[in-house]
mmCIF file of C-alpha atoms and ligand atoms in Angstrom:
data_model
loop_
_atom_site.group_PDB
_atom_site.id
_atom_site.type_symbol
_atom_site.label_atom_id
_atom_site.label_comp_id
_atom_site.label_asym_id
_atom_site.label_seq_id
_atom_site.Cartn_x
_atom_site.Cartn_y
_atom_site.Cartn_z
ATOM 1 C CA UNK A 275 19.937 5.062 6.616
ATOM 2 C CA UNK A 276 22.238 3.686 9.636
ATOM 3 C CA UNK A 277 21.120 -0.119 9.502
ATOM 4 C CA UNK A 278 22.372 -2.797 6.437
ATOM 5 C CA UNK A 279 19.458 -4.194 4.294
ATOM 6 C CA UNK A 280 19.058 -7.293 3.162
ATOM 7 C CA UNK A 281 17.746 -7.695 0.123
ATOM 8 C CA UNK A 282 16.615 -11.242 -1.165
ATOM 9 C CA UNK A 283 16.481 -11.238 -5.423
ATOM 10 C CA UNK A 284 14.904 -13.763 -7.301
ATOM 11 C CA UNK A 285 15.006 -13.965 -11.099
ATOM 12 C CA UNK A 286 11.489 -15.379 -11.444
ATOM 13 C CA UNK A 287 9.277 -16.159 -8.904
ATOM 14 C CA UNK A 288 5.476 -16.507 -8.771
ATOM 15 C CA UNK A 289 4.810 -14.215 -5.742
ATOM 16 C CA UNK A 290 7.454 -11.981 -3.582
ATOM 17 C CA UNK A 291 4.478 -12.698 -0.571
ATOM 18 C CA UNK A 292 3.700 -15.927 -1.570
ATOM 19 C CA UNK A 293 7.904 -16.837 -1.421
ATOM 20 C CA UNK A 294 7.862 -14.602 1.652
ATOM 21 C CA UNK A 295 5.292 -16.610 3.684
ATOM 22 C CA UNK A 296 7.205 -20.270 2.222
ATOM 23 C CA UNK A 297 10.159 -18.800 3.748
ATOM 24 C CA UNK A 298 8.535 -17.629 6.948
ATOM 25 C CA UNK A 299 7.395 -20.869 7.485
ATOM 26 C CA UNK A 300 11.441 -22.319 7.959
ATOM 27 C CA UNK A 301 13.473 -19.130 9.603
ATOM 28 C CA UNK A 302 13.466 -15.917 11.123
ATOM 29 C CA UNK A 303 14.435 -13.310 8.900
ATOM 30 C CA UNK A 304 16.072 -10.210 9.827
ATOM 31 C CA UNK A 305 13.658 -7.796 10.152
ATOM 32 C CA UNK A 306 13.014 -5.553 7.127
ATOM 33 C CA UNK A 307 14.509 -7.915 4.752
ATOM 34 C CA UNK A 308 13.083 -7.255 1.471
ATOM 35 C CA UNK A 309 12.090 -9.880 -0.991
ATOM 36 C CA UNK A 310 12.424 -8.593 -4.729
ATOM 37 C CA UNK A 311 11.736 -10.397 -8.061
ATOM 38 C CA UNK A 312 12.406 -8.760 -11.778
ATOM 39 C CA UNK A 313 9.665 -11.533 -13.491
ATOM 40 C CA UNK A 314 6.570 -12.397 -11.144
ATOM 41 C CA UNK A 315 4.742 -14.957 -12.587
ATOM 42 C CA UNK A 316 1.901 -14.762 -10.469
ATOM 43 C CA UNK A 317 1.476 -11.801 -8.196
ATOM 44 C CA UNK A 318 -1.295 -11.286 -5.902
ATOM 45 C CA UNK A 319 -3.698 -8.888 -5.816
ATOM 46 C CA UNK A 320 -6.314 -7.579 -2.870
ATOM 47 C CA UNK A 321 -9.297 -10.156 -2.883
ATOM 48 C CA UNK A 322 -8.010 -12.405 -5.117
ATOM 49 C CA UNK A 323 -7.381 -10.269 -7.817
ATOM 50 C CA UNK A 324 -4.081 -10.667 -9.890
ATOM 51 C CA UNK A 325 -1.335 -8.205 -9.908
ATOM 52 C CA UNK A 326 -0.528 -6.740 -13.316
ATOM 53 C CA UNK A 327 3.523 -6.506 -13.710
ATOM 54 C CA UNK A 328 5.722 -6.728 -17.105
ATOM 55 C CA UNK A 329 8.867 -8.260 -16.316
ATOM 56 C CA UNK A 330 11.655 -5.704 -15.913
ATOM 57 C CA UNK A 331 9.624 -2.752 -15.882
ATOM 58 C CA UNK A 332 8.165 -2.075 -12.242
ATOM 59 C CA UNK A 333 9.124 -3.097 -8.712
ATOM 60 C CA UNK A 334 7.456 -6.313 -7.043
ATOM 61 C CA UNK A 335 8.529 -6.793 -3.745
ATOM 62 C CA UNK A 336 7.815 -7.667 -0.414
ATOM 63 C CA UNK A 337 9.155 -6.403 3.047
ATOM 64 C CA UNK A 338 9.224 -8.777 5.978
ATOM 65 C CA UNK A 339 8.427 -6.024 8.848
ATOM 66 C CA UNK A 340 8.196 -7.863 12.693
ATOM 67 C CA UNK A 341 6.361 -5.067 14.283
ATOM 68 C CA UNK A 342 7.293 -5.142 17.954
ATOM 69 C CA UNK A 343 4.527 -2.535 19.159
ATOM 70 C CA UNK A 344 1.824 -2.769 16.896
ATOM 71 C CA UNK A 345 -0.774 -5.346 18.123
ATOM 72 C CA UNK A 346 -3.162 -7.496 16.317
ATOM 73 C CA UNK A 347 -6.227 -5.074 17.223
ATOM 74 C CA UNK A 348 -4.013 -2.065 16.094
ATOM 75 C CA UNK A 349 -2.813 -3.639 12.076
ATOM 76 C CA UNK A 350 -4.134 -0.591 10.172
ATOM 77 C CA UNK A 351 -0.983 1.051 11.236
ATOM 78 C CA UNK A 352 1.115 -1.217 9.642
ATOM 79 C CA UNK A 353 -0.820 0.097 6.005
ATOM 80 C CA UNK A 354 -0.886 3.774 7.369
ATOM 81 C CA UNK A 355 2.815 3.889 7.521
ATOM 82 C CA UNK A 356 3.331 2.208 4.030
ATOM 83 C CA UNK A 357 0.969 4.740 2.544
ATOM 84 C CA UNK A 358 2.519 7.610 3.961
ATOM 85 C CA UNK A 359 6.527 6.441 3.210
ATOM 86 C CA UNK A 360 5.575 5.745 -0.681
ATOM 87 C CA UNK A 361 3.897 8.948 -0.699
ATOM 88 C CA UNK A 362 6.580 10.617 0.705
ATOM 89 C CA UNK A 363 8.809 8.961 -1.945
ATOM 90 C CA UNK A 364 6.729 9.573 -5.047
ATOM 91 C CA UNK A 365 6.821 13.231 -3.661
ATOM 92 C CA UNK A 366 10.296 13.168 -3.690
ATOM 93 C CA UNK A 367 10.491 11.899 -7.153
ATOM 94 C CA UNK A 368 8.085 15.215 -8.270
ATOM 95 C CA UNK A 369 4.627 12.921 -8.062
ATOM 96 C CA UNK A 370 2.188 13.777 -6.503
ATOM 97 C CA UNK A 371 -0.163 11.102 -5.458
ATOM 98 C CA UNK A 372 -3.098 10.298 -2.490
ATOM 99 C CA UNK A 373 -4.027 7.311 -1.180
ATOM 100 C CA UNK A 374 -7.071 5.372 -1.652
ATOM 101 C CA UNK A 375 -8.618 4.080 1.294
ATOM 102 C CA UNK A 376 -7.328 1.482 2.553
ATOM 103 C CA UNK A 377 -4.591 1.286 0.594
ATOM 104 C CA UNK A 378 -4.378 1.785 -2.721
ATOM 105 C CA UNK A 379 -1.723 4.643 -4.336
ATOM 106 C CA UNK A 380 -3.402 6.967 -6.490
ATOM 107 C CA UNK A 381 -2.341 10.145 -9.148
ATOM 108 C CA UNK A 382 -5.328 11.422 -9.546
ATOM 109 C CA UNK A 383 -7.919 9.191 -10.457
ATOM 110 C CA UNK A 384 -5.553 5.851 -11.073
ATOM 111 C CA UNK A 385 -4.166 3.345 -9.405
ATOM 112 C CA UNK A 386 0.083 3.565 -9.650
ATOM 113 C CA UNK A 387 0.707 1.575 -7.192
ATOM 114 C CA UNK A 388 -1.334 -1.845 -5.350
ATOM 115 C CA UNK A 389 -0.222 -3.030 -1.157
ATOM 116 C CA UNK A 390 -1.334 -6.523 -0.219
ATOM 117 C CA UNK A 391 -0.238 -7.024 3.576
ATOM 118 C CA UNK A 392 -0.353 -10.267 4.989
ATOM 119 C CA UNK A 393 -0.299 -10.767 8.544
ATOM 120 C CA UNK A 394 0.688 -13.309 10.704
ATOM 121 C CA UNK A 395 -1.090 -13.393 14.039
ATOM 122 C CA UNK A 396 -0.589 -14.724 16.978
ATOM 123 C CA UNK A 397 -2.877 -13.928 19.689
ATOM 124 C CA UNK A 398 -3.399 -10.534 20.367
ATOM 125 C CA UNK A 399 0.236 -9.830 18.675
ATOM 126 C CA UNK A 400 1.431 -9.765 14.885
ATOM 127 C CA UNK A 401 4.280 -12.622 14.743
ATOM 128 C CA UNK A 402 5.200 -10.940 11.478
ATOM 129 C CA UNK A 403 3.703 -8.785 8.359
ATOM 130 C CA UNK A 404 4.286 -9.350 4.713
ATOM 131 C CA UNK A 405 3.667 -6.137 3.241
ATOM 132 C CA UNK A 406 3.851 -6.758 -0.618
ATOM 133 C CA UNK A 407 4.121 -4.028 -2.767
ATOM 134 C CA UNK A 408 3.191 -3.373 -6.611
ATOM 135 C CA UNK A 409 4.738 0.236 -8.159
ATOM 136 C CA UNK A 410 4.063 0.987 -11.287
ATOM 137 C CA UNK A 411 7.440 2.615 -12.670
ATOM 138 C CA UNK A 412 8.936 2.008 -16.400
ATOM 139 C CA UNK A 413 5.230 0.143 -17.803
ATOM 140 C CA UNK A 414 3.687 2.113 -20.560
ATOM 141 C CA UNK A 415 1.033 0.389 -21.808
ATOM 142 C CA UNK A 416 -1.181 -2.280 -19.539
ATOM 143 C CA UNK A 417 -2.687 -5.043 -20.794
ATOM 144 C CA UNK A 418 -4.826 -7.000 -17.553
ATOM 145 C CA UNK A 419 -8.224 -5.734 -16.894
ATOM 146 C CA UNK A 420 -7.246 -3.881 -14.076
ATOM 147 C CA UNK A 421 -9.844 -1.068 -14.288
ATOM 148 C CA UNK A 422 -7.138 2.539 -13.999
ATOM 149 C CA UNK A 423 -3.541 2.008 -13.861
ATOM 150 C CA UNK A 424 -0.746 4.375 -13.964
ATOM 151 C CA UNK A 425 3.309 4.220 -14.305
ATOM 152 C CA UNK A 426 6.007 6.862 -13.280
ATOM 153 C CA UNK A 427 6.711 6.755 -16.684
ATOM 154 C CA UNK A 428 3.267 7.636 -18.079
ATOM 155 C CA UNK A 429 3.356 10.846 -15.950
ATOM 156 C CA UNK A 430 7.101 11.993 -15.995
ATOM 157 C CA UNK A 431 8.200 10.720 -19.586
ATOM 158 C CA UNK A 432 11.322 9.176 -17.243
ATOM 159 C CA UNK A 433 13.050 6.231 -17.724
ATOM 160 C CA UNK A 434 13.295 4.634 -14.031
ATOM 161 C CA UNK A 435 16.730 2.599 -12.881
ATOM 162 C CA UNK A 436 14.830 -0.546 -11.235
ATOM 163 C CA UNK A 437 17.160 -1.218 -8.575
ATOM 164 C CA UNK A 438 17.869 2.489 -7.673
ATOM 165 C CA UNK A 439 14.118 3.255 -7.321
ATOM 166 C CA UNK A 440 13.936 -0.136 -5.385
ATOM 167 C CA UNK A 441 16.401 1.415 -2.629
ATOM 168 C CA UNK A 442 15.066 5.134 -2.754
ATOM 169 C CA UNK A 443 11.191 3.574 -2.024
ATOM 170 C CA UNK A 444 12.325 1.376 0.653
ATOM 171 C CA UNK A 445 14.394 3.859 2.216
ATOM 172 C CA UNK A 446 10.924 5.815 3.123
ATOM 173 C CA UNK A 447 8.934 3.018 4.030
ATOM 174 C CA UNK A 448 11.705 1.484 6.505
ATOM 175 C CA UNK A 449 11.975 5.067 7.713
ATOM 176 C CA UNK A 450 8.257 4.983 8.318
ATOM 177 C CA UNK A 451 8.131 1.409 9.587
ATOM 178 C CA UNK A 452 11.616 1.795 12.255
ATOM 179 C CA UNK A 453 9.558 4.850 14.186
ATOM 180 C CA UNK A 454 8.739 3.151 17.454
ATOM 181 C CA UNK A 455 7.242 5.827 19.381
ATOM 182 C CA UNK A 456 5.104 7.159 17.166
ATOM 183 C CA UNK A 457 1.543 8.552 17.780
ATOM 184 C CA UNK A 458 -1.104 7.016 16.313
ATOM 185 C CA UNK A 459 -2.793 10.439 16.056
ATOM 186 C CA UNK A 460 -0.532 12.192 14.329
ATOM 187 C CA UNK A 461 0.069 9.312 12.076
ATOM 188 C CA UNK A 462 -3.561 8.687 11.224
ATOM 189 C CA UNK A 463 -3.765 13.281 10.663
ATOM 190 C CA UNK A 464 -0.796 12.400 8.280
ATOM 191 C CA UNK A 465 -2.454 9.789 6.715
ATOM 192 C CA UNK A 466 -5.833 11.816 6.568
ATOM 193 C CA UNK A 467 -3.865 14.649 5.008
ATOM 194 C CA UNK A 468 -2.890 12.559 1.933
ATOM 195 C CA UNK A 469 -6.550 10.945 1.282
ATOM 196 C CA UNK A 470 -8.395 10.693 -1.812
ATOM 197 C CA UNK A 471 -11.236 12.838 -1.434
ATOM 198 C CA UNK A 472 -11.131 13.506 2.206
ATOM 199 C CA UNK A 473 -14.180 16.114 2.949
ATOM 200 C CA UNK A 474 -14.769 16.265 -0.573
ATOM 201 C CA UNK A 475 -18.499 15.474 -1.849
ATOM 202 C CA UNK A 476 -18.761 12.671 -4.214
ATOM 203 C CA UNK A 477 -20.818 9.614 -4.996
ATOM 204 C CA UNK A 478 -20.479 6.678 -3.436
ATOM 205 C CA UNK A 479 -22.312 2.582 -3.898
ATOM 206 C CA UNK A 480 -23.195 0.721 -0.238
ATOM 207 C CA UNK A 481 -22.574 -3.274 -0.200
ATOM 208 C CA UNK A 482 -26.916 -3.370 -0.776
ATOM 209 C CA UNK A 483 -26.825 -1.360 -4.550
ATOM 210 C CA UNK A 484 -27.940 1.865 -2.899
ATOM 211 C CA UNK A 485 -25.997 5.006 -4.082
ATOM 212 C CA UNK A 486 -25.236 8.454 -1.926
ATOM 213 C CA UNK A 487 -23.477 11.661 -1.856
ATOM 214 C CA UNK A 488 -21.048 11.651 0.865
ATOM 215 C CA UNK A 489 -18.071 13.323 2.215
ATOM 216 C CA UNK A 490 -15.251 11.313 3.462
ATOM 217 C CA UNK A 491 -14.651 12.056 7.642
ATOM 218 C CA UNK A 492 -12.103 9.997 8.873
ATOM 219 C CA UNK A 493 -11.493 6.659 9.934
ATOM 220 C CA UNK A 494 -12.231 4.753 12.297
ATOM 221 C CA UNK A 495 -9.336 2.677 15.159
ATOM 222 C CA UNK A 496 -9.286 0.086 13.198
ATOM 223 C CA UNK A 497 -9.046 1.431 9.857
ATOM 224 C CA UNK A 498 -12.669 1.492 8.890
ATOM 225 C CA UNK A 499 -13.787 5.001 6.566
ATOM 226 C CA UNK A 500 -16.101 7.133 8.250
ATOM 227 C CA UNK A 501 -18.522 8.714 5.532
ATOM 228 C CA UNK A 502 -20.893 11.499 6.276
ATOM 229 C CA UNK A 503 -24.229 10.807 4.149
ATOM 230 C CA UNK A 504 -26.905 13.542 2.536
ATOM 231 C CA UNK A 505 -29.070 13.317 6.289
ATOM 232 C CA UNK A 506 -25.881 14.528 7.969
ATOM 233 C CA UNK A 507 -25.098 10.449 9.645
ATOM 234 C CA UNK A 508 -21.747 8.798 9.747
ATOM 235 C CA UNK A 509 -21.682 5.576 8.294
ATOM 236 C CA UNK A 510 -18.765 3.348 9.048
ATOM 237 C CA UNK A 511 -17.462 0.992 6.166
ATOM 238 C CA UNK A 512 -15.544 -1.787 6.638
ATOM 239 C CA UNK A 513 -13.109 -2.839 3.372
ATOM 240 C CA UNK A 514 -15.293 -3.878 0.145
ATOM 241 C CA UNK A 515 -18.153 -2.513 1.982
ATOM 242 C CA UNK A 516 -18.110 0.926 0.029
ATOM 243 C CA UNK A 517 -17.787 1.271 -3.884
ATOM 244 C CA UNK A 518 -16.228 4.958 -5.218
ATOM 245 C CA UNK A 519 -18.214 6.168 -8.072
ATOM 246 C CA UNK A 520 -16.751 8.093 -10.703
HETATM 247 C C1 BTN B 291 -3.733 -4.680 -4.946
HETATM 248 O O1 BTN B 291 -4.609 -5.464 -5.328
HETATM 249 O O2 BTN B 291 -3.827 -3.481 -5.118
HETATM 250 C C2 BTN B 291 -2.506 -5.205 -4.236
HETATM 251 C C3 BTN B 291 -1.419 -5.536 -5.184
HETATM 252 C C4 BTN B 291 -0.158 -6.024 -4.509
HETATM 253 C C5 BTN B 291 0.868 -6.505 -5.508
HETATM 254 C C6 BTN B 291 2.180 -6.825 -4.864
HETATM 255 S S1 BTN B 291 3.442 -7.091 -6.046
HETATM 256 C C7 BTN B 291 4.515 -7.724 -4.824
HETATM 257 C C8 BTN B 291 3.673 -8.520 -3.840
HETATM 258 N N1 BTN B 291 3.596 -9.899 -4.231
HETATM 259 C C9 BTN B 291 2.367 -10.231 -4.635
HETATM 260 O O3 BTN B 291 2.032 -11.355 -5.079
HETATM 261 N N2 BTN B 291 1.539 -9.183 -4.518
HETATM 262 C C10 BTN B 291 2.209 -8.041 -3.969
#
């Protein structure tokens, strides 16, 4: 990795995005900084869940990305490359895991990892993205209600160095993040490659109760899944608009 990162470490804190956006509010930071806490008090989850993290044992962290070619329409990108780089990491530390549409981290059927990215509009442009990040590393046991979760420990028996595994992840998604001239095809093949269930047949719940059998098809420019039903239709779902059944 050519560039310097700067790396902001809090003891305690209640949120890395929550301290990210306070921060945001007063200066410019330089552009990938990361924001890291060992104890966070009160980390956010996606739709106002909590975030599940005992102190010491995972990473919490947020990175302060200023996407210069990504515009407002055009966000999902922003979540495609995060998937892909912690992927790419967790492959490089022997895991093998998929993501969960949108943008959950799975190993098989649980959740080892949790993105929350917040961005910060400004017309048709982002002004900047806080993409906060929950892994699941040294944790063996959890205690929240958080329906599935999983730790690099509970798979690999491996004690994880925090900080190491702090520069290692971020290595990947900065890698991911820095490619300008990307195309958005071969990113969103990449990130259809490394899908939960894509084509696979399983059971799904629609926003109105009603349950179906349907085979994940793609998604959709901005980010929405494309689901083939039993009559052979596409229906598009927007987040929280599709349950996964088990
Ligand atoms: C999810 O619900 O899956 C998203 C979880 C995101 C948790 C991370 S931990 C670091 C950052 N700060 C927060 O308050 N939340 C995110």
């Amino acid at each position: 990795m050519s560039f310097h990162k700067y790396i902001i470490k809090k003891d305690i804190i209640p949120s890395t995005n929550a301290y990210a956006k306070e921060i945001l509010q007063e200066e410019i930071l330089q552009n990938l900084t990361i924001i890291t806490t060992t104890n966070q008090t009160a980390g956010k989850g996606q739709t106002n869940n909590s975030w599940e993290s005992t102190p010491g044992e995972n990473l919490t962290f947020s990175i302060i990305f200023y996407p210069e070619k990504i515009k407002a329409n055009e966000q999902f990108v922003i979540s495609q490359k995060v998937c892909i780089g912690i992927i790419n990491y967790l492959k490089y530390r022997n895991i093998n895991a998929t993501i969960k549409w949108p943008n959950d981290i799975y190993v098989d059927t649980k959740k080892i990892c949790g993105i929350l990215i917040e961005n910060i509009l400004l017309g048709s442009n982002i002004k900047n993205s806080i993409i906060g990040i929950g892994l699941n590393v040294n944790q063996q046991v959890f205690y929240s209600n958080a329906p599935n979760p999983i730790s690099m420990n509970n798979i690999t028996a491996q004690k994880y160095d925090i900080d190491q595994e702090l520069n290692k992840v971020t290595d990947f998604i900065t890698e991911k993040l820095s490619e300008i001239d990307f195309d958005k095809s071969d990113l969103t093949s990449e990130y259809l490659n490394n899908l939960y269930r894509f084509e696979k047949i399983c059971n799904y719940k629609r926003k109105n109760g009603s349950t179906f059998a349907g085979k994940i098809v793609g998604i959709d420019s901005i980010g929405r899944l494309n689901v083939q039903n039993e009559c052979n239709e596409i229906e598009t779902f927007a987040f929280k608009e599709i349950e996964y059944l088990f």
